CSV table of C-alpha atoms in Angstrom, one decimal:
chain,number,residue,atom,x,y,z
A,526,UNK,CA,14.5,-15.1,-19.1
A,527,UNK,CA,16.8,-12.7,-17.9
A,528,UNK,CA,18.5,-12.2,-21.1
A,529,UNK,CA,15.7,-11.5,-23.1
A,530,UNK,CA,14.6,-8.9,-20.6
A,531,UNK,CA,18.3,-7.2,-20.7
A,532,UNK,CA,17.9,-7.5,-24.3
A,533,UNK,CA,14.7,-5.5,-24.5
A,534,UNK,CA,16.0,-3.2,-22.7
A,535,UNK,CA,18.9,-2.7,-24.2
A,536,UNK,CA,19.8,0.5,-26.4
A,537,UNK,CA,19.7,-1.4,-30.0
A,538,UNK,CA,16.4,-3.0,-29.0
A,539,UNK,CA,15.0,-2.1,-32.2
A,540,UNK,CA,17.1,-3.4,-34.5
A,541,UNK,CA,16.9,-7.3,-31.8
A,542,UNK,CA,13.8,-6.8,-32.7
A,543,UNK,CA,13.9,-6.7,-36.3
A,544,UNK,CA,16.6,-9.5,-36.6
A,545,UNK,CA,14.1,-11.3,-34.3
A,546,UNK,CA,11.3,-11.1,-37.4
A,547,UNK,CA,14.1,-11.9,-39.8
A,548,UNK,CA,14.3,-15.1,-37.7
A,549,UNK,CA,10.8,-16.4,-38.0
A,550,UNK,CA,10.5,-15.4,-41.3
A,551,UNK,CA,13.5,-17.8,-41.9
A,552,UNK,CA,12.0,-20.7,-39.6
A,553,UNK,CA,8.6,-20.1,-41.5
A,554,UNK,CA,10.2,-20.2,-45.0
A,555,UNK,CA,11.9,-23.6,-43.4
A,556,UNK,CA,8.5,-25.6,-42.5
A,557,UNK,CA,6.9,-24.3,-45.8
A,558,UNK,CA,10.0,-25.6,-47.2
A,559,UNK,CA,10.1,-28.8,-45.9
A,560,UNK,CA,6.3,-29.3,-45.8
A,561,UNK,CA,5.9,-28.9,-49.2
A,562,UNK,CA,9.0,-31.9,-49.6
A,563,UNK,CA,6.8,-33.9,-47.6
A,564,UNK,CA,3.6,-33.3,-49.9
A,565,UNK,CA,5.5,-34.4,-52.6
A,566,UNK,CA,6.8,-37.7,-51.4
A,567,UNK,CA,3.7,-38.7,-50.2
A,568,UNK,CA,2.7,-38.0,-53.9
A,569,UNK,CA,5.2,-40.2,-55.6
A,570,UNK,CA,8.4,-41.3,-53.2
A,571,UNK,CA,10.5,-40.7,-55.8
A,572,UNK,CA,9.1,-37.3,-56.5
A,573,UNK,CA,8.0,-38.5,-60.3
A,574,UNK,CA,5.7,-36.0,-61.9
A,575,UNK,CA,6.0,-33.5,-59.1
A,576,UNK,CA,7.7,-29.6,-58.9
A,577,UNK,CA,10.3,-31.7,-57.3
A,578,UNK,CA,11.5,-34.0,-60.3
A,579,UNK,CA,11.6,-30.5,-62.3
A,580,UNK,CA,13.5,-28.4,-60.2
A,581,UNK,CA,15.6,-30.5,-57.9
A,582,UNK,CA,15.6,-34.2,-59.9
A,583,UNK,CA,14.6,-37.8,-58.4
A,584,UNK,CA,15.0,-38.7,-55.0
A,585,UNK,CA,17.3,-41.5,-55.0
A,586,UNK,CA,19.6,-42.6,-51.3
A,587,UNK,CA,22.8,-41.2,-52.6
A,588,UNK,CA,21.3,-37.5,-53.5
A,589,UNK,CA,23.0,-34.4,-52.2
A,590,UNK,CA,20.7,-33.5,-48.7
A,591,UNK,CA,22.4,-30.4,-48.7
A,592,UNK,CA,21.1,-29.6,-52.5
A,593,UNK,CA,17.8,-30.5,-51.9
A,594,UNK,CA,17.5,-28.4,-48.5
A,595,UNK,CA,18.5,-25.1,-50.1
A,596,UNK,CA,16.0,-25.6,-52.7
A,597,UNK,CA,13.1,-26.3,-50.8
A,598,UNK,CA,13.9,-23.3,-48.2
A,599,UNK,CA,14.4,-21.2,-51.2
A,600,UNK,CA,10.9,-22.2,-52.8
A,601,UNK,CA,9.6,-21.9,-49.4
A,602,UNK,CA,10.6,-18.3,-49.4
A,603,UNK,CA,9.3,-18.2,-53.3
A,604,UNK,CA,6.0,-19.2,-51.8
A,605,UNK,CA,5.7,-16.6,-49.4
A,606,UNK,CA,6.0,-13.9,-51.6
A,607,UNK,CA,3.7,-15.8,-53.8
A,608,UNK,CA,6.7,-15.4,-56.8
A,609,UNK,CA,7.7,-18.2,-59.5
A,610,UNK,CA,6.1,-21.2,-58.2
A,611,UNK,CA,5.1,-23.7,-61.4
A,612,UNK,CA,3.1,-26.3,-59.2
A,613,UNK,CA,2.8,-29.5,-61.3
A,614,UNK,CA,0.1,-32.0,-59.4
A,615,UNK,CA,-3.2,-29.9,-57.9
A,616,UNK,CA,-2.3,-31.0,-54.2
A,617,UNK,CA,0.5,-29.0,-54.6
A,618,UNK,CA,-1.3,-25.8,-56.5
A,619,UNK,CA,-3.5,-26.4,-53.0
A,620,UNK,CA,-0.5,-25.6,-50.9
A,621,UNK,CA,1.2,-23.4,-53.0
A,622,UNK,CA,-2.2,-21.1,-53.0
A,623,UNK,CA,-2.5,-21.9,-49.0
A,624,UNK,CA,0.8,-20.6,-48.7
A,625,UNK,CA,0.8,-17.6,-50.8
A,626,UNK,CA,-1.9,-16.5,-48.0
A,627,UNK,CA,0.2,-17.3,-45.1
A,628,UNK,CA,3.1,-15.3,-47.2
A,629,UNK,CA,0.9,-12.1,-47.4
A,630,UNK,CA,0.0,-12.4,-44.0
A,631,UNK,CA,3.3,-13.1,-42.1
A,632,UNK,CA,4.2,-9.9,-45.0
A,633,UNK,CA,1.9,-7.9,-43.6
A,634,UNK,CA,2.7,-8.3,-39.8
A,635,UNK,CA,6.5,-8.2,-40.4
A,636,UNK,CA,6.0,-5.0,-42.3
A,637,UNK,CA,3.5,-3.3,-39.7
A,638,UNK,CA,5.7,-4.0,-36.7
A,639,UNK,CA,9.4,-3.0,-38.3
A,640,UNK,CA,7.7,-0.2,-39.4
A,641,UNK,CA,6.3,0.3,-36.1
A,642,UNK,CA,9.7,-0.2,-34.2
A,643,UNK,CA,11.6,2.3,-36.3
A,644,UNK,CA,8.8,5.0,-35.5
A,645,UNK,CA,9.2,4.2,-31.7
A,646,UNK,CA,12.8,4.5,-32.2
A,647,UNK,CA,12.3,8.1,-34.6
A,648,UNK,CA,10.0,8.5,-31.5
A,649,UNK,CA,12.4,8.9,-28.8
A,650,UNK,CA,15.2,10.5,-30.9
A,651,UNK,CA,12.8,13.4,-31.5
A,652,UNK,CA,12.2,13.5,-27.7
A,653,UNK,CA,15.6,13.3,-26.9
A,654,UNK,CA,16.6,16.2,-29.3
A,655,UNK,CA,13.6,18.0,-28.3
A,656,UNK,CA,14.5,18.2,-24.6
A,657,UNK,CA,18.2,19.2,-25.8
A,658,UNK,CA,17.4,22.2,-27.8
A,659,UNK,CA,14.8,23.0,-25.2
A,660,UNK,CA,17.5,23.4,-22.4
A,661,UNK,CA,20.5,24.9,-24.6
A,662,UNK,CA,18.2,27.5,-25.4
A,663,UNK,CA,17.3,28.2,-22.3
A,664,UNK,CA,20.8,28.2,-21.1
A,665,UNK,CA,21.7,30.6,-23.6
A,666,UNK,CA,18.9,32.9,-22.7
A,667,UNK,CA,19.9,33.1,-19.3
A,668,UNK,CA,23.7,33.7,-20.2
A,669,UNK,CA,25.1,30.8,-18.6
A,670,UNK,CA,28.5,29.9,-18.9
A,671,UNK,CA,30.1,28.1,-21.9
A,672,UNK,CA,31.3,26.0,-19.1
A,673,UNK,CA,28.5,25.5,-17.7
A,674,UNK,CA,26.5,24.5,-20.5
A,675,UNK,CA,28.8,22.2,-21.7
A,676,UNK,CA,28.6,20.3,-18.3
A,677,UNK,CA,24.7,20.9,-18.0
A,678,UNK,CA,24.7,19.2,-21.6
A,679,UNK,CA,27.1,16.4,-20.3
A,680,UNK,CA,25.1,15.7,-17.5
A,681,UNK,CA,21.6,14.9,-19.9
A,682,UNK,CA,23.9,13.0,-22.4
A,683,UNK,CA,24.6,10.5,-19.5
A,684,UNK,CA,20.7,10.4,-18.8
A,685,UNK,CA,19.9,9.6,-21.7
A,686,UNK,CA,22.4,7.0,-22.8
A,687,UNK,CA,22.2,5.5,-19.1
A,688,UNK,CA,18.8,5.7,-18.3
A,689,UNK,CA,17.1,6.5,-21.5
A,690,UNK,CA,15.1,9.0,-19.7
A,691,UNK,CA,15.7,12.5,-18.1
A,692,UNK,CA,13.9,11.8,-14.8
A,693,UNK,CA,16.3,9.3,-13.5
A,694,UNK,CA,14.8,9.1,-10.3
A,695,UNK,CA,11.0,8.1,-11.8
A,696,UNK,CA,9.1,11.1,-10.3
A,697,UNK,CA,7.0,11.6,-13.2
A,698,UNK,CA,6.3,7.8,-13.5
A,699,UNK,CA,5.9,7.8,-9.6
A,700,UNK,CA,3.3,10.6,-10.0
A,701,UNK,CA,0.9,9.0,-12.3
A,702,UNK,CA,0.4,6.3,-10.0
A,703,UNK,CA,-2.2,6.1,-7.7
A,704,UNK,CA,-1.4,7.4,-4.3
């Protein structure tokens, strides 16, 4: 709740953002992973004649879990990028093709909104730099004092890394509502 509102918010939202996408595409790689474990033991519970007896080896109780996870979340992610997946039974090339088109998808969306995030944050850079040049020339056109403009550009520095805005006081965004 109150966290995640802080946390969007907060001056590195952006890059929350991103890690936030690097998540889920983690957790998706993880359930493609381990679904695709799953199709194979229902094929043969001992994973004969499967991707699984090729790659990993046969299931047996004293196998190494740890092993056999890393594999599978590392042909989950080789699935999603639709990259170096030799299925063996065609239940398997059915997944393995199903989940080449989740890949491009959750590609695509991951893609269009990191790219999105780093132009919002270019964005508001520019603005911030905009304003700045704006007002130092104008200080330096009406012959302020070094001092002066020092403390004038002190003053928006604090706006901006406090507020993240130069109207601290919201009149513009108190202005465009309705009266």
């Amino acid at each position: 709740g109150r966290l995640l509102k802080f946390l969007a918010r907060f001056k590195y939202a952006g890059a929350i953002k991103i890690f936030k996408f690097i998540f889920m595409l983690i957790l998706i790689a993880h359930w493609c992973g381990c679904f695709f474990f799953f199709i194979m033991v229902i094929e043969d519970e001992y994973g004969h004649n499967t991707w699984l007896e090729h790659n990993v080896g046969h299931i047996n109780g004293d196998g190494d879990v740890g092993d056999a996870y890393t594999q599978m979340l590392y042909s989950g992610f080789l699935m999603l990028i639709g990259e170096g997946m030799d299925m063996e039974t065609p239940l398997e090339k059915l997944y393995g093709s199903l989940m080449v088109l989740v890949g491009t998808t959750v590609t695509a969306v991951i893609v269009g909104n990191v790219s999105l995030i780093v132009s919002n944050q270019n964005s508001t850079s520019f603005q911030y730099q905009s304003k700045v040049d704006m007002i130092t020339d104008e200080m330096r056109a009406l012959h302020l004092p070094d001092e002066l403009q020092v403390r004038t550009l002190a003053y928006y520095d604090y706006l901006w890394n406090r507020h993240r805005t130069f109207d601290p006081q919201n009149e513009r965004f108190t202005a465009d509502l309705s009266p």
